[in-house]
Tab-separated table of C-alpha atoms in Angstrom:
chain	number	residue	atom	x	y	z
A	969	MET	CA	114.678	98.176	122.526
A	970	GLU	CA	111.005	97.542	121.869
A	971	MET	CA	111.556	96.389	118.289
A	972	VAL	CA	113.736	93.451	119.372
A	973	ARG	CA	110.690	91.312	120.111
A	974	LYS	CA	109.887	91.277	116.384
A	975	SER	CA	112.873	88.981	115.891
A	976	LYS	CA	113.183	85.522	117.434
A	977	TRP	CA	116.809	85.491	118.516
A	978	GLY	CA	116.594	84.265	122.117
A	979	ILE	CA	115.134	81.557	124.336
A	980	GLU	CA	111.654	82.262	122.948
A	981	TRP	CA	112.948	81.702	119.425
A	982	LEU	CA	114.778	78.481	120.347
A	983	GLU	CA	111.690	77.026	122.032
A	984	GLU	CA	109.496	77.937	119.086
A	985	GLU	CA	111.960	76.469	116.605
A	986	MET	CA	112.000	73.170	118.517
A	987	LYS	CA	108.186	73.025	118.505
A	988	MET	CA	107.735	73.771	114.811
A	989	SER	CA	108.604	71.629	111.828
A	990	GLN	CA	109.195	74.818	109.855
A	991	PRO	CA	112.048	76.793	111.417
A	992	SER	CA	111.026	80.305	112.408
A	993	VAL	CA	114.459	81.413	111.270
A	994	ILE	CA	115.505	80.385	107.773
A	995	LEU	CA	119.219	80.763	107.096
A	996	ALA	CA	120.819	79.429	103.917
A	997	THR	CA	124.257	79.752	102.320
A	998	GLY	CA	125.686	78.819	98.921
A	999	GLY	CA	128.833	79.071	96.886
A	1000	TYR	CA	131.453	77.357	94.799
A	1001	ASP	CA	131.155	73.814	96.206
A	1002	HIS	CA	127.858	73.394	94.296
A	1003	THR	CA	125.794	73.069	97.484
A	1004	ILE	CA	123.179	75.058	99.376
A	1005	ARG	CA	123.190	74.584	103.140
A	1006	PHE	CA	120.417	75.365	105.633
A	1007	TRP	CA	121.536	76.205	109.164
A	1008	GLU	CA	120.113	76.459	112.642
A	1009	ALA	CA	121.164	80.042	113.222
A	1010	LYS	CA	121.710	79.797	116.971
A	1011	SER	CA	123.415	76.401	117.232
A	1012	GLY	CA	125.314	76.548	113.954
A	1013	ARG	CA	124.135	73.057	112.963
A	1014	CYS	CA	123.604	72.364	109.258
A	1015	TYR	CA	120.297	70.474	109.014
A	1016	ARG	CA	119.875	70.224	105.233
A	1017	THR	CA	122.200	70.226	102.235
A	1018	LEU	CA	121.015	70.618	98.647
A	1019	GLN	CA	123.184	69.726	95.689
A	1020	TYR	CA	123.379	72.315	92.903
A	1021	PRO	CA	125.246	70.311	90.257
A	1022	ASP	CA	124.913	72.735	87.315
A	1023	SER	CA	127.179	75.493	88.581
A	1024	GLN	CA	128.271	77.539	91.550
A	1025	VAL	CA	125.508	79.343	93.474
A	1026	ASN	CA	125.807	83.113	92.964
A	1027	ARG	CA	122.824	84.427	94.911
A	1028	LEU	CA	120.128	83.200	97.289
A	1029	GLU	CA	116.796	84.800	98.161
A	1030	ILE	CA	113.871	83.600	100.298
A	1031	THR	CA	110.305	84.344	99.222
A	1032	PRO	CA	108.365	86.779	101.458
A	1033	ASP	CA	106.049	83.956	102.630
A	1034	LYS	CA	109.121	81.877	103.691
A	1035	ARG	CA	108.043	78.920	101.542
A	1036	PHE	CA	110.659	78.927	98.792
A	1037	LEU	CA	114.339	79.627	98.215
A	1038	ALA	CA	115.579	80.915	94.851
A	1039	ALA	CA	119.138	79.959	93.929
A	1040	ALA	CA	120.787	81.826	91.065
A	1041	GLY	CA	123.538	80.031	89.163
A	1042	ASN	CA	124.964	79.880	85.654
A	1043	PRO	CA	122.726	80.367	83.737
A	1044	HIS	CA	119.667	79.019	85.581
A	1045	ILE	CA	117.590	80.011	88.592
A	1046	ARG	CA	116.214	77.096	90.636
A	1047	LEU	CA	113.361	77.378	93.147
A	1048	PHE	CA	113.472	75.011	96.142
A	1049	ASP	CA	110.803	74.233	98.742
A	1050	VAL	CA	112.119	75.403	102.122
A	1051	ASN	CA	110.050	72.848	104.095
A	1052	SER	CA	110.486	69.821	101.848
A	1053	SER	CA	113.019	67.028	102.182
A	1054	SER	CA	113.131	66.675	98.393
A	1055	PRO	CA	116.543	67.403	96.870
A	1056	GLN	CA	114.941	68.455	93.582
A	1057	PRO	CA	113.947	72.031	92.702
A	1058	VAL	CA	110.249	72.829	92.403
A	1059	LEU	CA	110.786	74.991	89.308
A	1060	SER	CA	113.571	76.122	87.014
A	1061	TYR	CA	113.878	79.469	85.218
A	1062	ASP	CA	116.005	79.005	82.149
A	1063	SER	CA	116.192	81.852	79.604
A	1064	HIS	CA	119.315	83.679	80.858
A	1065	THR	CA	122.487	82.871	78.914
A	1066	GLY	CA	125.095	83.950	81.496
A	1067	ASN	CA	125.736	83.992	85.232
A	1068	VAL	CA	122.673	85.174	87.162
A	1069	MET	CA	124.032	87.690	89.671
A	1070	ALA	CA	120.824	89.119	91.175
A	1071	VAL	CA	117.459	87.696	92.183
A	1072	GLY	CA	114.568	88.981	94.294
A	1073	PHE	CA	110.818	88.973	94.755
A	1074	GLN	CA	107.863	91.321	94.574
A	1075	CYS	CA	106.380	91.743	98.072
A	1076	ASP	CA	103.464	89.347	97.489
A	1077	GLY	CA	105.724	86.799	95.830
A	1078	ASN	CA	103.752	86.886	92.572
A	1079	TRP	CA	106.796	87.611	90.448
A	1080	MET	CA	110.544	87.388	90.609
A	1081	TYR	CA	113.209	89.602	89.079
A	1082	SER	CA	116.750	88.733	88.049
A	1083	GLY	CA	119.869	90.268	86.545
A	1084	SER	CA	122.575	88.466	84.608
A	1085	GLU	CA	126.001	88.825	83.061
A	1086	ASP	CA	124.181	88.279	79.758
A	1087	GLY	CA	123.267	91.998	80.011
A	1088	THR	CA	119.576	91.577	80.797
A	1089	VAL	CA	117.154	92.217	83.636
A	1090	LYS	CA	114.193	89.839	83.590
A	1091	ILE	CA	110.819	89.610	85.323
A	1092	TRP	CA	109.384	86.115	85.834
A	1093	ASP	CA	105.971	84.727	86.634
A	1094	LEU	CA	106.955	82.768	89.730
A	1095	ARG	CA	104.437	79.954	89.340
A	1096	ALA	CA	104.541	79.516	85.564
A	1097	ALA	CA	108.354	79.931	85.468
A	1098	THR	CA	108.013	82.065	82.344
A	1099	CYS	CA	109.834	85.299	81.524
A	1100	GLN	CA	107.264	88.100	81.312
A	1101	ARG	CA	109.573	91.012	80.537
A	1102	GLU	CA	113.171	91.608	79.571
A	1103	TYR	CA	115.213	94.810	79.753
A	1104	GLU	CA	118.557	95.298	77.982
A	1105	SER	CA	121.323	96.850	80.071
A	1106	ARG	CA	123.937	96.454	77.294
A	1107	ALA	CA	126.544	95.363	79.863
A	1108	ALA	CA	126.878	92.540	82.399
A	1109	VAL	CA	124.388	93.159	85.224
A	1110	ASN	CA	125.887	92.719	88.706
A	1111	THR	CA	123.037	93.888	90.928
A	1112	VAL	CA	119.285	94.591	90.829
A	1113	VAL	CA	117.023	95.905	93.606
A	1114	LEU	CA	113.288	96.544	93.739
A	1115	HIS	CA	112.172	99.950	94.979
A	1116	PRO	CA	109.733	99.629	97.925
A	1117	ASN	CA	107.027	101.157	95.699
A	1118	GLN	CA	107.141	97.794	93.838
A	1119	THR	CA	106.996	99.609	90.467
A	1120	GLU	CA	110.675	100.353	89.769
A	1121	LEU	CA	113.719	98.114	89.435
A	1122	ILE	CA	117.189	99.630	89.784
A	1123	SER	CA	120.122	97.835	88.135
A	1124	GLY	CA	123.893	98.305	88.204
A	1125	ASP	CA	126.289	96.923	85.604
A	1126	GLN	CA	129.911	96.200	84.818
A	1127	ASN	CA	130.314	99.423	82.789
A	1128	GLY	CA	129.311	101.590	85.759
A	1129	ASN	CA	125.738	102.317	84.661
A	1130	ILE	CA	122.801	102.561	87.047
A	1131	ARG	CA	119.387	102.343	85.410
A	1132	VAL	CA	115.858	102.700	86.748
A	1133	TRP	CA	113.332	100.458	84.982
A	1134	ASP	CA	109.805	101.816	85.305
A	1135	LEU	CA	107.567	98.741	85.325
A	1136	THR	CA	104.417	100.798	84.799
A	1137	ALA	CA	105.735	102.538	81.668
A	1138	ASN	CA	107.779	99.426	80.762
A	1139	SER	CA	110.859	101.520	79.973
A	1140	CYS	CA	114.114	102.911	81.371
A	1141	SER	CA	113.189	106.135	83.157
A	1142	CYS	CA	116.603	107.201	84.465
A	1143	GLU	CA	120.315	106.560	83.890
A	1144	LEU	CA	123.246	107.443	86.140
A	1145	VAL	CA	126.974	106.828	85.726
A	1146	PRO	CA	128.783	107.651	88.979
A	1147	GLU	CA	132.206	106.646	87.538
A	1148	VAL	CA	132.632	105.661	83.887
A	1149	ASP	CA	133.801	102.060	83.398
A	1150	ILE	CA	134.016	101.387	87.145
A	1151	ALA	CA	131.720	98.424	87.793
A	1152	VAL	CA	128.747	98.924	90.096
A	1153	ARG	CA	128.854	95.806	92.279
A	1154	SER	CA	125.914	96.332	94.619
A	1155	LEU	CA	122.833	98.515	95.111
A	1156	THR	CA	120.611	98.942	98.156
A	1157	VAL	CA	117.482	101.014	98.802
A	1158	MET	CA	116.270	102.217	102.199
A	1159	TRP	CA	113.091	100.402	103.300
A	1160	ASP	CA	111.037	103.626	103.041
A	1161	GLY	CA	112.390	104.474	99.574
A	1162	SER	CA	114.174	107.607	100.793
A	1163	MET	CA	117.751	106.675	99.843
A	1164	VAL	CA	119.753	104.515	97.426
A	1165	VAL	CA	123.400	103.491	97.739
A	1166	ALA	CA	125.626	102.155	94.948
A	1167	ALA	CA	128.949	100.455	95.739
A	1168	ASN	CA	131.685	100.023	93.162
A	1169	ASN	CA	134.951	98.239	92.417
A	1170	ARG	CA	137.015	101.109	93.830
A	1171	GLY	CA	135.605	100.788	97.342
A	1172	THR	CA	133.386	103.835	96.914
A	1173	CYS	CA	129.735	104.203	97.916
A	1174	TYR	CA	127.623	106.807	96.154
A	1175	VAL	CA	124.556	107.864	98.130
A	1176	TRP	CA	121.506	109.595	96.695
A	1177	ARG	CA	118.347	110.902	98.252
A	1178	LEU	CA	115.364	109.627	96.281
A	1179	LEU	CA	112.739	112.206	95.384
A	1180	LYS	CA	109.419	111.342	93.785
A	1181	GLY	CA	108.586	113.222	90.616
A	1182	THR	CA	105.139	114.086	89.343
A	1183	GLN	CA	105.113	110.834	87.361
A	1184	THR	CA	106.237	107.438	88.634
A	1185	MET	CA	109.841	108.376	87.961
A	1186	THR	CA	112.267	108.546	90.875
A	1187	TYR	CA	114.758	111.441	90.911
A	1188	PHE	CA	118.241	111.019	92.391
A	1189	GLU	CA	119.640	113.878	94.454
A	1190	PRO	CA	123.361	113.408	95.299
A	1191	LEU	CA	123.785	113.198	99.056
A	1192	HIS	CA	127.187	111.724	99.898
A	1193	LYS	CA	130.281	110.025	98.507
A	1194	LEU	CA	131.857	107.553	100.927
A	1195	GLN	CA	135.304	106.028	100.442
A	1196	ALA	CA	134.463	102.934	102.470
A	1197	HIS	CA	137.250	100.481	101.561
A	1198	ASP	CA	140.538	100.353	99.672
A	1199	GLY	CA	139.483	97.142	97.902
A	1200	TYR	CA	136.321	96.123	96.076
A	1201	ILE	CA	132.950	96.479	97.780
A	1202	LEU	CA	131.122	93.251	96.983
A	1203	LYS	CA	127.876	94.012	98.832
A	1204	CYS	CA	126.285	97.091	100.374
A	1205	LEU	CA	123.122	96.855	102.444
A	1206	LEU	CA	120.953	99.360	104.314
A	1207	SER	CA	119.357	98.285	107.590
A	1208	PRO	CA	115.692	97.186	107.736
A	1209	GLU	CA	112.609	98.988	109.019
A	1210	PHE	CA	112.589	97.543	112.545
A	1211	CYS	CA	116.125	98.812	113.131
A	1212	ASP	CA	114.766	102.382	113.189
A	1213	PRO	CA	115.414	104.977	114.528
A	1214	ASN	CA	118.984	103.715	114.002
A	1215	ARG	CA	119.899	103.496	110.321
A	1216	TYR	CA	123.031	101.732	109.153
A	1217	LEU	CA	124.867	100.875	105.959
A	1218	ALA	CA	126.914	97.653	105.873
A	1219	THR	CA	129.691	97.293	103.284
A	1220	ALA	CA	131.330	93.899	102.644
A	1221	SER	CA	134.721	93.960	100.969
A	1222	SER	CA	137.604	92.110	99.373
A	1223	ASP	CA	139.711	93.501	102.243
A	1224	HIS	CA	138.231	90.693	104.447
A	1225	THR	CA	136.131	93.090	106.543
A	1226	VAL	CA	132.584	94.374	106.814
A	1227	LYS	CA	132.183	97.982	107.866
A	1228	VAL	CA	129.047	99.354	109.487
A	1229	TRP	CA	128.311	103.031	108.885
A	1230	ASN	CA	125.806	105.300	110.599
A	1231	VAL	CA	123.655	106.752	107.817
A	1232	ASP	CA	123.360	109.966	109.858
A	1233	GLY	CA	126.613	111.553	108.669
A	1234	PHE	CA	128.095	108.281	107.342
A	1235	THR	CA	130.445	107.903	110.268
A	1236	LEU	CA	132.066	104.507	110.860
A	1237	GLU	CA	130.291	102.689	113.711
A	1238	ARG	CA	132.430	99.553	113.728
A	1239	THR	CA	134.513	97.200	111.616
A	1240	LEU	CA	133.721	93.483	111.676
A	1241	THR	CA	136.980	91.524	111.481
A	1242	GLY	CA	137.336	87.758	111.560
A	1243	HIS	CA	136.964	86.477	108.009
A	1244	GLN	CA	140.226	85.376	106.394
A	1245	ARG	CA	139.306	86.130	102.770
A	1246	TRP	CA	136.901	88.235	100.689
A	1247	VAL	CA	133.462	88.900	102.185
A	1248	TRP	CA	130.929	88.529	99.353
A	1249	ASP	CA	127.527	88.941	100.937
A	1250	CYS	CA	125.712	90.085	104.063
A	1251	VAL	CA	122.151	90.211	105.350
A	1252	PHE	CA	120.588	91.864	108.420
A	1253	SER	CA	118.215	90.174	110.840
A	1254	VAL	CA	114.720	91.662	110.733
A	1255	ASP	CA	115.424	94.002	113.662
A	1256	GLY	CA	118.932	94.960	112.538
A	1257	ALA	CA	120.480	93.517	115.713
A	1258	TYR	CA	122.481	90.863	113.850
A	1259	LEU	CA	124.314	90.483	110.556
A	1260	ILE	CA	125.110	87.302	108.610
A	1261	THR	CA	128.155	87.357	106.295
A	1262	ALA	CA	129.489	84.968	103.622
A	1263	SER	CA	133.165	84.656	102.725
A	1264	SER	CA	135.734	83.008	100.428
A	1265	ASP	CA	137.236	81.482	103.598
A	1266	ASN	CA	134.507	78.776	103.214
A	1267	THR	CA	132.481	80.062	106.176
A	1268	ALA	CA	129.536	82.255	107.064
A	1269	LYS	CA	129.362	84.174	110.331
A	1270	LEU	CA	126.709	85.632	112.625
A	1271	TRP	CA	127.662	89.010	114.141
A	1272	SER	CA	126.206	91.081	116.943
A	1273	MET	CA	125.681	94.617	115.719
A	1274	SER	CA	125.861	95.993	119.259
A	1275	THR	CA	129.300	94.522	120.066
A	1276	GLY	CA	130.773	93.837	116.637
A	1277	GLU	CA	131.673	90.330	117.795
A	1278	ALA	CA	131.216	87.144	115.770
A	1279	ILE	CA	128.744	85.007	117.752
A	1280	LYS	CA	128.709	81.950	115.494
A	1281	THR	CA	130.678	80.552	112.557
A	1282	TYR	CA	128.903	78.254	110.096
A	1283	GLN	CA	131.387	75.656	108.846
A	1284	GLY	CA	130.690	72.915	106.317
A	1285	HIS	CA	131.218	74.338	102.839
A	1286	HIS	CA	134.359	73.109	101.064
A	1287	LYS	CA	134.889	76.139	98.840
A	1288	ALA	CA	134.106	79.858	98.846
A	1289	VAL	CA	130.734	80.904	100.321
A	1290	VAL	CA	129.543	83.813	98.182
A	1291	CYS	CA	125.887	84.226	99.156
A	1292	CYS	CA	123.605	84.019	102.173
A	1293	ALA	CA	119.883	84.452	102.765
A	1294	LEU	CA	118.021	85.032	106.025
A	1295	HIS	CA	114.328	85.350	106.880
A	1296	ASP	CA	113.727	85.608	110.630
A	1297	GLY	CA	110.585	87.749	110.631
A	1298	ALA	CA	106.927	86.942	110.060
A	1299	ALA	CA	105.816	85.734	106.646
A	1300	GLU	CA	105.142	88.930	104.723
A	1301	SER	CA	102.949	90.328	101.992
A	1302	CYS	CA	102.678	93.753	100.381
A	1303	HIS	CA	99.963	94.655	102.883
A	1304	SER	CA	101.924	93.605	105.958
A	1305	SER	CA	105.144	95.242	104.772
A	1306	ALA	CA	103.330	98.500	104.105
A	1307	ALA	CA	101.479	98.462	107.439
């Protein structure tokens, strides 16, 4: 497929990685052993370990320019330099009072957003490490995603509420409750803003088509209800732009599997089996050809989407691995991602 060349997952990638001091593929994992590990994706070698003494690591995210890694813990967020040998964080973001369960970046990396079990969604000035805005969800926030329009945050909480936070109007513009008191564990938005999926503690995915209103507000049109797993869904993720025209939904579960669904009809494409315990997180490669997963079995795995086989297992953590981050594309900005 033509799009495959946008990712560096072959001989070309290996040669380039050996030539460069900065890896072209950044893969990091974190969890309950209070460490963050950086891996050579192809060889499986861990080349850097960071200590995170304050708490477990709940979530990892790499900045669009590939320079920094945000690690969300309890209750802090620490920002590390990807290319430095320093074990110390560059900055710390400190005003949450509970576990930080979600973190992400605006497309130019100017600001960061987060969601916490303290019931708030926050927006941070990345460089000043100050909280610019705070939104009250009134329940523990499990997941937050940024709409591709860069002007709306969507959060999901422990009471089953989904809220859209309009950053232009600085208010909540929409509320949805797919199932009362059934926790929303994960949200994902299609790269073109056309669809949002919410996964809950009953193994159900709710799918909506997103329609733009006359204002900035996004309208949700119910599209599909998918009973994906019998156990909890801990992460749901829609495939990236360069995977098109194929569009997939990955669901990671407490049943030890990840299922890959074709968004056209939501038919099951394949089931990824190999983890021995809960699968907490997953992330696609830039072209959608590979998937990285993180599990309570103390490992992360690299999977081929075409075969469903585990190509590599990343071993080194001593406790549950609950988050993973991957950036294997070009350094991005709002302009390049919109091009």
